[in-house]
mmCIF file of C-alpha atoms in Angstrom:
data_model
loop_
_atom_site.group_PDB
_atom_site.id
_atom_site.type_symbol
_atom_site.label_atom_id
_atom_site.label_comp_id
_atom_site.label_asym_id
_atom_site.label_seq_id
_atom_site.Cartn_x
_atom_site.Cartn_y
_atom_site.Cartn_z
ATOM 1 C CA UNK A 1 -25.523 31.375 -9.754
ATOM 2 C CA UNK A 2 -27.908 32.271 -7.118
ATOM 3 C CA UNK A 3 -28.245 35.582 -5.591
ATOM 4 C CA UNK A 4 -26.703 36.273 -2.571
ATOM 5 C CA UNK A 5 -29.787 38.194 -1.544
ATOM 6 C CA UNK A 6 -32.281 34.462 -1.739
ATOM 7 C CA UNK A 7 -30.170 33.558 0.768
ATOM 8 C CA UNK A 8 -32.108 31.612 3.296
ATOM 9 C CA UNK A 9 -30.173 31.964 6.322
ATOM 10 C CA UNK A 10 -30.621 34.670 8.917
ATOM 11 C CA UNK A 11 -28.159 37.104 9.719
ATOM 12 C CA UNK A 12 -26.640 36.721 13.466
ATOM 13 C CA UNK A 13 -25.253 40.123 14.076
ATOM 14 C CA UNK A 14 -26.784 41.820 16.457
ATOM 15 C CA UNK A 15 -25.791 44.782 19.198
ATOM 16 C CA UNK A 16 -23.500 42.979 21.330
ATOM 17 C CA UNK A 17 -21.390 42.170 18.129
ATOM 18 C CA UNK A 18 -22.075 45.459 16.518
ATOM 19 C CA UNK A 19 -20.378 46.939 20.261
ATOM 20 C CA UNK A 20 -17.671 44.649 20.053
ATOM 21 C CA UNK A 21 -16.759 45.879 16.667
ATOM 22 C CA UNK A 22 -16.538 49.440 17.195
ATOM 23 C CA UNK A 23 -14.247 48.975 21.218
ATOM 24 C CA UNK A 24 -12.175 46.682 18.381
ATOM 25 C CA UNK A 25 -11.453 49.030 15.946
ATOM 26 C CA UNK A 26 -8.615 51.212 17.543
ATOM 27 C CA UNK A 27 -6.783 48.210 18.509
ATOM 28 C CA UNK A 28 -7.099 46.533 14.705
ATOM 29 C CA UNK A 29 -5.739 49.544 13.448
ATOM 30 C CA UNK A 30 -2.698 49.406 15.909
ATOM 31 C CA UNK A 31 -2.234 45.691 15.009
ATOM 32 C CA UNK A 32 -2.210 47.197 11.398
ATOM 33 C CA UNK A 33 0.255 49.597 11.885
ATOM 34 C CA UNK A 34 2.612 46.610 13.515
ATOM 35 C CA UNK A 35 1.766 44.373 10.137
ATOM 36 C CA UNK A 36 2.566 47.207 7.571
ATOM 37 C CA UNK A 37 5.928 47.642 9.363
ATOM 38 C CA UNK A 38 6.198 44.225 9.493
ATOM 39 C CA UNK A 39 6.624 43.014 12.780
ATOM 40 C CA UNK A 40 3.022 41.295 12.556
ATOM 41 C CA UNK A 41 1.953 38.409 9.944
ATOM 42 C CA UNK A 42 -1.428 37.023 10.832
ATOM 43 C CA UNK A 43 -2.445 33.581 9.842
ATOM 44 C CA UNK A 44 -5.763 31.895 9.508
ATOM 45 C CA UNK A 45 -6.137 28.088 9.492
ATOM 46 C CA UNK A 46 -8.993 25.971 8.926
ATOM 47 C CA UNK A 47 -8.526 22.203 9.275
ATOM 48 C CA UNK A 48 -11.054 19.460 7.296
ATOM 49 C CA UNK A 49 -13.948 18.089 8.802
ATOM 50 C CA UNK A 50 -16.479 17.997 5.447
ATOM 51 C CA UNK A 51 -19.604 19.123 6.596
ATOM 52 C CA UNK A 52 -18.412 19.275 9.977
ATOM 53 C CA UNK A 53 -17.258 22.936 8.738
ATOM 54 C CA UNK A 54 -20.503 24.468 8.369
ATOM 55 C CA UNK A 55 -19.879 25.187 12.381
ATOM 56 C CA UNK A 56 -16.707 27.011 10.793
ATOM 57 C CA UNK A 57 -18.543 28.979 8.019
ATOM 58 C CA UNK A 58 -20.652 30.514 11.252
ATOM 59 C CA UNK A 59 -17.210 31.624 13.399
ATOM 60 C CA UNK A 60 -15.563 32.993 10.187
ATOM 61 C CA UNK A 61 -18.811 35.635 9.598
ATOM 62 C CA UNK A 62 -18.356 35.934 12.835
ATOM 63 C CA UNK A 63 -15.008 37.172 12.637
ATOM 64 C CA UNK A 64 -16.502 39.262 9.318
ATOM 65 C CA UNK A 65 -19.120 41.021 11.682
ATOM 66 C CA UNK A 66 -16.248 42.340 13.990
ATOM 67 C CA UNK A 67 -14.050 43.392 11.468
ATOM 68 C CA UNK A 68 -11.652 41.064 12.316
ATOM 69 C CA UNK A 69 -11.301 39.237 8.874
ATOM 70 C CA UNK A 70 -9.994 42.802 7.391
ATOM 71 C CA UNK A 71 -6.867 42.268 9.041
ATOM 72 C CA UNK A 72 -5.780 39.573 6.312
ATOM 73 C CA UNK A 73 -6.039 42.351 3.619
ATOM 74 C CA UNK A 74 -2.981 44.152 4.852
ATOM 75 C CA UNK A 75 0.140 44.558 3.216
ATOM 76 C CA UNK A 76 3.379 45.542 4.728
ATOM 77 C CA UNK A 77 5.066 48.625 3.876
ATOM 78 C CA UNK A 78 7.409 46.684 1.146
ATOM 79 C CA UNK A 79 4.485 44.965 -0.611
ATOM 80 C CA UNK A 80 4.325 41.865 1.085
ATOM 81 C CA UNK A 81 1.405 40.084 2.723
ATOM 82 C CA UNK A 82 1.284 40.704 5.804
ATOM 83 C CA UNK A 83 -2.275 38.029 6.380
ATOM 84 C CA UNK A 84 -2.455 34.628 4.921
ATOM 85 C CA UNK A 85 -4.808 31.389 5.392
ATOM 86 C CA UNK A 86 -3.931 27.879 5.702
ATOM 87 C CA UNK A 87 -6.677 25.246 4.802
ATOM 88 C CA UNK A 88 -6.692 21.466 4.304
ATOM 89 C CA UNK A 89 -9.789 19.384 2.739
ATOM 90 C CA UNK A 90 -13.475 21.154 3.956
ATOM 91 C CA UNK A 91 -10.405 24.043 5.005
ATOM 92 C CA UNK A 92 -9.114 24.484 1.490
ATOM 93 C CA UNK A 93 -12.749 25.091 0.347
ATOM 94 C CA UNK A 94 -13.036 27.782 3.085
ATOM 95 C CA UNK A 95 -9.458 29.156 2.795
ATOM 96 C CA UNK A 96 -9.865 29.640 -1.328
ATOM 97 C CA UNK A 97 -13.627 31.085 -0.578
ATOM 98 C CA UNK A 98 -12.292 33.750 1.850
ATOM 99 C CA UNK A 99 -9.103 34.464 -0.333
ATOM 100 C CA UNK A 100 -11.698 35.397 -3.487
ATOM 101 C CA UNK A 101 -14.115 37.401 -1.230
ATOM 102 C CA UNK A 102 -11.587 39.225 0.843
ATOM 103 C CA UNK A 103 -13.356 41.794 2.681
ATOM 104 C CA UNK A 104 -16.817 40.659 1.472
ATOM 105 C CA UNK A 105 -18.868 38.679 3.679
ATOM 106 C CA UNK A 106 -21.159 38.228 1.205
ATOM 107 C CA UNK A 107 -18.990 36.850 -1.448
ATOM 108 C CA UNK A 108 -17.903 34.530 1.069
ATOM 109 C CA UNK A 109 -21.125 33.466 1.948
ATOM 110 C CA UNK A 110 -22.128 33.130 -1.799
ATOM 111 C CA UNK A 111 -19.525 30.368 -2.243
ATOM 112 C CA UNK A 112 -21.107 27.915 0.824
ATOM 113 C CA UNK A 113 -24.791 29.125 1.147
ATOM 114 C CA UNK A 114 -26.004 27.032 -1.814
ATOM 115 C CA UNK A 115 -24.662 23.570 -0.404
ATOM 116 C CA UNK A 116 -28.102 22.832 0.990
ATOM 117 C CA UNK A 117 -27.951 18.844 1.565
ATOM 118 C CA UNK A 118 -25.083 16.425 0.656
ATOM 119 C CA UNK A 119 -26.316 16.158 -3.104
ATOM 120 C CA UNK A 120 -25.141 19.275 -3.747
ATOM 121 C CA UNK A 121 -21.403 18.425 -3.065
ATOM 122 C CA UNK A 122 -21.548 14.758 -4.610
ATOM 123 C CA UNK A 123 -23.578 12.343 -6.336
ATOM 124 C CA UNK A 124 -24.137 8.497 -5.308
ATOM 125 C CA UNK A 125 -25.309 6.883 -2.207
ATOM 126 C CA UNK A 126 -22.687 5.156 0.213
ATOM 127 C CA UNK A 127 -23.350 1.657 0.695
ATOM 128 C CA UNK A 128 -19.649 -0.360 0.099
ATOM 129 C CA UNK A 129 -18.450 -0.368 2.738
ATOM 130 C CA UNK A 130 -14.822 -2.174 2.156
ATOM 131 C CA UNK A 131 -13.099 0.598 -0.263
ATOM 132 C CA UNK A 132 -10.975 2.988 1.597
ATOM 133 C CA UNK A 133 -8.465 3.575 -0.688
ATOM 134 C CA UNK A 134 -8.279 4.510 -4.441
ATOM 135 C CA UNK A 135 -5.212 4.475 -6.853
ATOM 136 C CA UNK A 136 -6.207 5.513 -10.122
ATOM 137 C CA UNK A 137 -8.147 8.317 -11.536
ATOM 138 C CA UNK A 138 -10.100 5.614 -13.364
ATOM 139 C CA UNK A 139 -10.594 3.718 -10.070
ATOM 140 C CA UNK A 140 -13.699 2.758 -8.159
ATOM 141 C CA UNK A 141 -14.962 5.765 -5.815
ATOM 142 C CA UNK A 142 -17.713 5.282 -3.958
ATOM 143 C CA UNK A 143 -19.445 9.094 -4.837
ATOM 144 C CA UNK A 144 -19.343 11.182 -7.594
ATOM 145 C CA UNK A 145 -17.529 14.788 -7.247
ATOM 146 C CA UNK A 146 -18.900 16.462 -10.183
ATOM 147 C CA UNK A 147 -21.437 18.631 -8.167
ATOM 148 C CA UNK A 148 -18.506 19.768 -5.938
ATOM 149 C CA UNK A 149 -15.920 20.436 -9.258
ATOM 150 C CA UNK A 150 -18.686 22.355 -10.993
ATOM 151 C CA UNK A 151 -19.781 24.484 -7.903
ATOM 152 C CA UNK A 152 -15.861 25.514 -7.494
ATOM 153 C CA UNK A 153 -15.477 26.169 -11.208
ATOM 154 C CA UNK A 154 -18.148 28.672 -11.241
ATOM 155 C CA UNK A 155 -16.610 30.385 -8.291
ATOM 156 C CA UNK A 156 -13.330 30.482 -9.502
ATOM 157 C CA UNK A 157 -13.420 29.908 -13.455
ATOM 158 C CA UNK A 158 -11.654 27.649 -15.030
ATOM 159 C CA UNK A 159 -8.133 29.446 -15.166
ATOM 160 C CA UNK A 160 -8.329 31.011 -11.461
ATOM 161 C CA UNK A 161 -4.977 30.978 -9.509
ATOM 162 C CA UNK A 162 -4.467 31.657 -6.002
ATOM 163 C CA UNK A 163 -2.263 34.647 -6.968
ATOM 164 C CA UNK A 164 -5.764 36.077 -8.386
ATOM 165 C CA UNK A 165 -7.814 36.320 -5.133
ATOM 166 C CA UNK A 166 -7.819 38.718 -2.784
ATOM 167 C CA UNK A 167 -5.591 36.890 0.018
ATOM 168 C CA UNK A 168 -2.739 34.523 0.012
ATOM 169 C CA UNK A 169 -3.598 31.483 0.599
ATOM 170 C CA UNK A 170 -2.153 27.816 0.614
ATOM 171 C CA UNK A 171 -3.620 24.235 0.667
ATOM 172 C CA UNK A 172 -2.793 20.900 1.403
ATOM 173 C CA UNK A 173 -3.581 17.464 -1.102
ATOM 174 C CA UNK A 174 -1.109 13.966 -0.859
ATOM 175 C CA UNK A 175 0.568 12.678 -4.259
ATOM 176 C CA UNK A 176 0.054 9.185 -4.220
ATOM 177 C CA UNK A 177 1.925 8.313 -7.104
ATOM 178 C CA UNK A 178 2.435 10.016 -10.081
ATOM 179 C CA UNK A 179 0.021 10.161 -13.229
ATOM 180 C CA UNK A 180 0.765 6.877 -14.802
ATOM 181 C CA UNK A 181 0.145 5.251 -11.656
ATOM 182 C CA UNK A 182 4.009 4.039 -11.786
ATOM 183 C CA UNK A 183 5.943 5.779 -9.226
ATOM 184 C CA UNK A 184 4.050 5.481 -5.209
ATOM 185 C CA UNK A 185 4.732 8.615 -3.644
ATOM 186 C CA UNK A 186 3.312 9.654 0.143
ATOM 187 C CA UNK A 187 4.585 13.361 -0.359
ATOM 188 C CA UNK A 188 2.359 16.062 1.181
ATOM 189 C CA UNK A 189 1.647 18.800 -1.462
ATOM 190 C CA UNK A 190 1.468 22.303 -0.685
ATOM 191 C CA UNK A 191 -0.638 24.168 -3.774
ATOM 192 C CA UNK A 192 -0.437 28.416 -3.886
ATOM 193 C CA UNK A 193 0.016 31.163 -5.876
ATOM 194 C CA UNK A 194 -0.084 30.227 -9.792
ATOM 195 C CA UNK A 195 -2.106 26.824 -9.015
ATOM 196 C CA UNK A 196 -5.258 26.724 -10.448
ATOM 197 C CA UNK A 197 -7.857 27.093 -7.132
ATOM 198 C CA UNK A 198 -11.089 25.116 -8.221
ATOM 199 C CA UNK A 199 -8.081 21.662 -9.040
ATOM 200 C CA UNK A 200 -6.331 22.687 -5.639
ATOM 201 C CA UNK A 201 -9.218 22.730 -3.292
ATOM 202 C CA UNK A 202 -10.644 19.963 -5.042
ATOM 203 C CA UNK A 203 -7.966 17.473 -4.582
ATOM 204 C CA UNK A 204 -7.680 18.743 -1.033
ATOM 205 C CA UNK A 205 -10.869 17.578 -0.294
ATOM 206 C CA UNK A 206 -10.918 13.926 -2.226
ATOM 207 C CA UNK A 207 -11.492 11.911 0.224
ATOM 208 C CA UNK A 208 -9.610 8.300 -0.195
ATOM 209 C CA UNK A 209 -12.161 6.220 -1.345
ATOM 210 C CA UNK A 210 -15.304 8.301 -1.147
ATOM 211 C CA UNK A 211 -13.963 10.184 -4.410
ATOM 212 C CA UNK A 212 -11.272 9.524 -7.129
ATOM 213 C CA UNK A 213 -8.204 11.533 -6.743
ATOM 214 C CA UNK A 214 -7.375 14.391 -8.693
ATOM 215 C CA UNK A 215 -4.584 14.424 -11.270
ATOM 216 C CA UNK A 216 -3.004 17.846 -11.542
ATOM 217 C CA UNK A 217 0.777 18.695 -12.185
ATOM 218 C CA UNK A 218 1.874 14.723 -13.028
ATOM 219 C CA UNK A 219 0.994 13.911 -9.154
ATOM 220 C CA UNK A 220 -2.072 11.935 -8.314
ATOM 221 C CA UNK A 221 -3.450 14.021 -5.371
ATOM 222 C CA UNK A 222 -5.952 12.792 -2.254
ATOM 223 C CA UNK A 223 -7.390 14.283 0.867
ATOM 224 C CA UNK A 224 -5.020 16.354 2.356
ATOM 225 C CA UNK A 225 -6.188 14.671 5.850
ATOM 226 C CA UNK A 226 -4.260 12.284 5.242
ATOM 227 C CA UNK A 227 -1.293 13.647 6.421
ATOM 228 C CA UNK A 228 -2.469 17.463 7.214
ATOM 229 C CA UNK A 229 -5.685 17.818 8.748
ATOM 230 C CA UNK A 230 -5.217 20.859 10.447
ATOM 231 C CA UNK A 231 -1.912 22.658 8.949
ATOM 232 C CA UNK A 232 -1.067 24.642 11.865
ATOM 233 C CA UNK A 233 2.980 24.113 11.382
ATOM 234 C CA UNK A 234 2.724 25.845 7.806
ATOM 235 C CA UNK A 235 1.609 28.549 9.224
ATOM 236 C CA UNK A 236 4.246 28.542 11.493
ATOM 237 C CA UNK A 237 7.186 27.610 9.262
ATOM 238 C CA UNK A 238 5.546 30.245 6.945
ATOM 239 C CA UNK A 239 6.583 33.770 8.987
ATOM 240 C CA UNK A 240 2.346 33.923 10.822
ATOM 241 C CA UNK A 241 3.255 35.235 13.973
ATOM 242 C CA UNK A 242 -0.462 35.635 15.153
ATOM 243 C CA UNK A 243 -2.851 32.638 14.438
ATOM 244 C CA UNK A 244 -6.099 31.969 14.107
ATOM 245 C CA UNK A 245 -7.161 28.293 14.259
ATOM 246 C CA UNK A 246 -10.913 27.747 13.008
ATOM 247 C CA UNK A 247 -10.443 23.790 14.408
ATOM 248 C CA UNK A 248 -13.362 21.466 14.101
ATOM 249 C CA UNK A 249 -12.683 17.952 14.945
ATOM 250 C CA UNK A 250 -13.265 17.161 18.911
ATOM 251 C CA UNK A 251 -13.324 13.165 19.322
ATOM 252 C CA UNK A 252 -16.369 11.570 17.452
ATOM 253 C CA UNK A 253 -14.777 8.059 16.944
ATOM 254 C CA UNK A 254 -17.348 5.488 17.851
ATOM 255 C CA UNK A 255 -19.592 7.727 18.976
ATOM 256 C CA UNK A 256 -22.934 6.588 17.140
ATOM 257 C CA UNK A 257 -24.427 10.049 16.731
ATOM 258 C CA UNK A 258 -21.849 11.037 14.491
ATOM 259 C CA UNK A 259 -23.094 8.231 11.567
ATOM 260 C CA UNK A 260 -25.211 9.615 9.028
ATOM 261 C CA UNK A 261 -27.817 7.197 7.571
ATOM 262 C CA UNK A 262 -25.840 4.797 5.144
ATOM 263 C CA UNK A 263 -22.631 5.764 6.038
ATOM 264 C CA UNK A 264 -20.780 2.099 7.799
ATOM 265 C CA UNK A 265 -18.433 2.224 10.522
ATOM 266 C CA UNK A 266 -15.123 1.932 8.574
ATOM 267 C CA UNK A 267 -16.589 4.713 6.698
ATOM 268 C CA UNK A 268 -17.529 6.839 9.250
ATOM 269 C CA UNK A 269 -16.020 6.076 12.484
ATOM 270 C CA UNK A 270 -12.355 4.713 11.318
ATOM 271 C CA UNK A 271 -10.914 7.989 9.200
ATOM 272 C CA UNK A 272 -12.528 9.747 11.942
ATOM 273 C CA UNK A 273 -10.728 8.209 14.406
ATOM 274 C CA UNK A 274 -7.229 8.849 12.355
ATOM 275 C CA UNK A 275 -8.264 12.589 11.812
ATOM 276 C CA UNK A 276 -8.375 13.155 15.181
ATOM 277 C CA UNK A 277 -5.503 11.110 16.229
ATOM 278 C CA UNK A 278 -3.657 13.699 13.497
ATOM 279 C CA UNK A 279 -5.257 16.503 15.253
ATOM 280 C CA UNK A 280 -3.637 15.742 18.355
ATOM 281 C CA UNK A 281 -0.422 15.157 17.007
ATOM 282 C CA UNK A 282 -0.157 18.421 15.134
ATOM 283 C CA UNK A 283 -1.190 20.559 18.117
ATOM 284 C CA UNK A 284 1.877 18.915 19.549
ATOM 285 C CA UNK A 285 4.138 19.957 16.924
ATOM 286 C CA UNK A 286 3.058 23.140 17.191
ATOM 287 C CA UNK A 287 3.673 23.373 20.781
ATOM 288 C CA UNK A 288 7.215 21.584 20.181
ATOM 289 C CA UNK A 289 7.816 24.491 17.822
ATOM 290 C CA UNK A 290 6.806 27.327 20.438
ATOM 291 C CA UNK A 291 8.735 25.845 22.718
ATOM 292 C CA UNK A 292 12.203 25.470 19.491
ATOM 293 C CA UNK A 293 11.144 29.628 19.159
ATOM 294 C CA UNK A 294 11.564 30.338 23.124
ATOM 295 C CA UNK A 295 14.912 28.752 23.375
ATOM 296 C CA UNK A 296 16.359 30.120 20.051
ATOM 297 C CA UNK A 297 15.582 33.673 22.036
ATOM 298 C CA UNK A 298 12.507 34.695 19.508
ATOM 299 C CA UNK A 299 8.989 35.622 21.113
ATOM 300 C CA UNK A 300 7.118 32.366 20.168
ATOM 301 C CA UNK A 301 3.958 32.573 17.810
ATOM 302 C CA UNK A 302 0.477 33.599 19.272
ATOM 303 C CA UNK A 303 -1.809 30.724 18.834
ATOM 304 C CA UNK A 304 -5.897 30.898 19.164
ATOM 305 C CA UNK A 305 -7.594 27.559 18.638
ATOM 306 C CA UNK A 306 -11.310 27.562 18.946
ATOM 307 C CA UNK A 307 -12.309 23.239 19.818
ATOM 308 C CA UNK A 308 -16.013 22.951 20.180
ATOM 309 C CA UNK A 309 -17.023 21.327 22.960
ATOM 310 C CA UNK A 310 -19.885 19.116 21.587
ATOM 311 C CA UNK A 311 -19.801 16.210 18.479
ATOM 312 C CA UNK A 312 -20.417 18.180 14.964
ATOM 313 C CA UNK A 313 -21.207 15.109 13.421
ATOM 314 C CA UNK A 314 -20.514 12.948 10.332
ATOM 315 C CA UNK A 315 -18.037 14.310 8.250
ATOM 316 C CA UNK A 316 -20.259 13.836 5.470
ATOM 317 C CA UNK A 317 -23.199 15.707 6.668
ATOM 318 C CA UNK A 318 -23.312 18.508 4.638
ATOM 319 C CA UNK A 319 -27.023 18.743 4.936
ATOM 320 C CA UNK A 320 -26.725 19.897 9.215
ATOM 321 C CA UNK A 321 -25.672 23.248 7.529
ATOM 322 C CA UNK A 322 -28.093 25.693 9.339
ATOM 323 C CA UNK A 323 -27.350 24.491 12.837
ATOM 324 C CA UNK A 324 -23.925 23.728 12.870
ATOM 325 C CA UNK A 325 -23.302 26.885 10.953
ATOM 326 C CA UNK A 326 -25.548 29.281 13.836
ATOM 327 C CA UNK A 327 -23.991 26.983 16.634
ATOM 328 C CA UNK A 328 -20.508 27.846 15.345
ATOM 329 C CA UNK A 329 -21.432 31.811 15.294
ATOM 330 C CA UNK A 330 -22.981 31.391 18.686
ATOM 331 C CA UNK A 331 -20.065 30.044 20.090
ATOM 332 C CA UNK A 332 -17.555 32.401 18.569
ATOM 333 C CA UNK A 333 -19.697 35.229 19.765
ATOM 334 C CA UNK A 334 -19.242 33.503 23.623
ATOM 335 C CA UNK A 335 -15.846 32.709 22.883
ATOM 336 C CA UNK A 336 -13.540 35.730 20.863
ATOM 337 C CA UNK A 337 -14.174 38.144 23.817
ATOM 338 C CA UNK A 338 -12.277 41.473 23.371
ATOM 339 C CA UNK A 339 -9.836 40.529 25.896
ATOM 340 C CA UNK A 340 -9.078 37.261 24.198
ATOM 341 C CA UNK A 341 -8.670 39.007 20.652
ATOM 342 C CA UNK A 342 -6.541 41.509 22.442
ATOM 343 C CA UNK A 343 -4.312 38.871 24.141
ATOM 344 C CA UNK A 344 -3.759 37.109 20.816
ATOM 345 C CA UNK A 345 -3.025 39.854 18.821
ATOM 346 C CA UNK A 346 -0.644 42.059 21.325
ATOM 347 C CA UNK A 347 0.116 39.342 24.425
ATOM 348 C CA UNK A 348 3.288 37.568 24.785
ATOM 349 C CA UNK A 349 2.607 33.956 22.278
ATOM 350 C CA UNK A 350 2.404 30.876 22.850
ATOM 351 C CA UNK A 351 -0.982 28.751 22.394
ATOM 352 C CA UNK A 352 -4.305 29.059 23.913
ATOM 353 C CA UNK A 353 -7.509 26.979 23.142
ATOM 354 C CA UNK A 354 -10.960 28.491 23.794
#
């Protein structure tokens, strides 16, 4: 494994951040004191977006450079977690990276910094453009995950649970059917705790077609985007009463600067297309729950979604790494002022999107 130090990308901190931090720190510590009595649980959820998440790598060491990301470390007064992450697909990759780093932006870094170009997450070329769908482990893919699989299994080893990193966390895959290929399912699968991490974030990222699913547990598992993009609700239904939403997916179907070279419309534009049609539908159930909390008398949850404003490309651009990854700290830097950190963390709920 590389050294964190031959890292080729520059750091971004600089004194306005460094400022921010420090006017911060008082008002973490109060937010602590409200999680270790627990009245607080903060959430973090990252949706999928496949290279489209380098934008979030850069707004999570963001959040690492104020001291934000500590938060998620805390424990209530009983023992529980009082910080847990959400991810789905490119999001369980960043949700298992930041649950084995914890409070070290350099382990967290370490786990995406050597993705340099789209060979190092699969092998193969895309250039059928008619298989969107695969139903057997032994089925035709398109790509080759192996690069992926071995990159996670030297993060994690080969026996790593959940319940061994630092933070809780929780990801989404779909069963498809179960693992003689017998039984159709369409049940969305929620893997934590004693799952093994480098299987879970794996099949949360197997893209229908583009890579065979993963069998794990008797369930064939795909792409949690299929049904979960950006798990918001499980944060919700899951006691977060402060969230932070690292969402990546503004519209990009049919928009022909989002096609990487090779990559054919039904490919590229079509699962787009659904993804953010998902999107949209989730942030409504999320507002449909704020508004279930308000009229059951309970203050509703404190939502913070950051939506870039501009296309971050095809979801299978892993190689626009360095400027998706500086755009996304950029923008975080513009956009997590003190009073909107302050308003999330201590204002009255409900959802706000920078």
């Amino acid at each position: 494994m590389p050294n964190i130090t031959d890292n080729p990308y520059k750091e971004l901190i600089d004194a306005d951040v460094l400022n921010l931090k420090e006017s911060l720190a008082p008002e973490f510590n109060k937010f602590r004191a409200l999680q270790r009595s627990g009245a607080e649980k903060l959430g973090g959820v990252c949706a999928g977006g496949g290279g489209k998440g380098w934008y979030d790598v850069g707004v999570t060491e963001f959040l690492y450079d104020i001291g934000f990301i500590d938060l998620y470390l805390t424990r209530a007064d009983n023992g529980m977690p009082a910080g847990e992450l959400f991810g789905t697909s490119f999001g369980a990759l960043w949700a298992a990276a930041l649950a084995r780093a914890g409070a070290d932006k350099a382990k967290f870094q370490e786990a995406f910094f050597y993705i340099k170009s789209n060979e190092s997450v699969y092998k193969g070329k895309i250039d059928m453009p008619n298989i969107l769908w695969t139903g057997a482990t032994n089925g035709p893919a398109l790509l080759d995950n192996t690069p992926l699989k071995n990159r996670l299994i030297e993060l994690f080893g080969e026996r790593g649970r959940f319940s061994d990193q630092l933070i809780p966390a929780r990801v989404t895959a779909f069963c498809i059917a179960d693992d003689n290929d017998t039984k159709m399912t369409h049940d969305i699968v929620t893997l934590k705790g004693d799952d093994i991490a480098w299987i879970s974030a794996l099949a949360s990222a197997s893209i229908p077609g583009a890579f065979r699913p993963v069998l794990y547990k008797g369930m064939l598992l795909i792409d949690g985007g299929v049904a979960a993009n950006d798990p918001i609700l499980y944060a919700c239904e899951n006691g977060c009463t402060r969230i932070a939403v690292l969402y990546c997916s503004p519209d990009t179907a049919n928009n022909s600067t989002s096609k990487m070279k090779g990559v054919r419309d039904v490919l590229g534009d079509l699962p787009q297309g659904a993804m953010d049609a998902f999107e949209k539908y989730i942030h409504k159930g999320a507002l449909a729950h704020l508004k279930l909390q308000t009229a059951l008398g309970q203050r509703p949850a404190s939502i913070l979604t950051n939506e870039p404003g501009f296309d971050t490309l095809s979801a299978l651009e892993f190689a626009a790494n360095r400027w998706l990854r500086e755009r996304g700290y950029r923008d975080a830097k513009k956009k997590f002022t003190r009073e909107v950190i302050l308003n999330m963390l201590f204002g009255p709920g409900g959802m706000v999107s920078l």
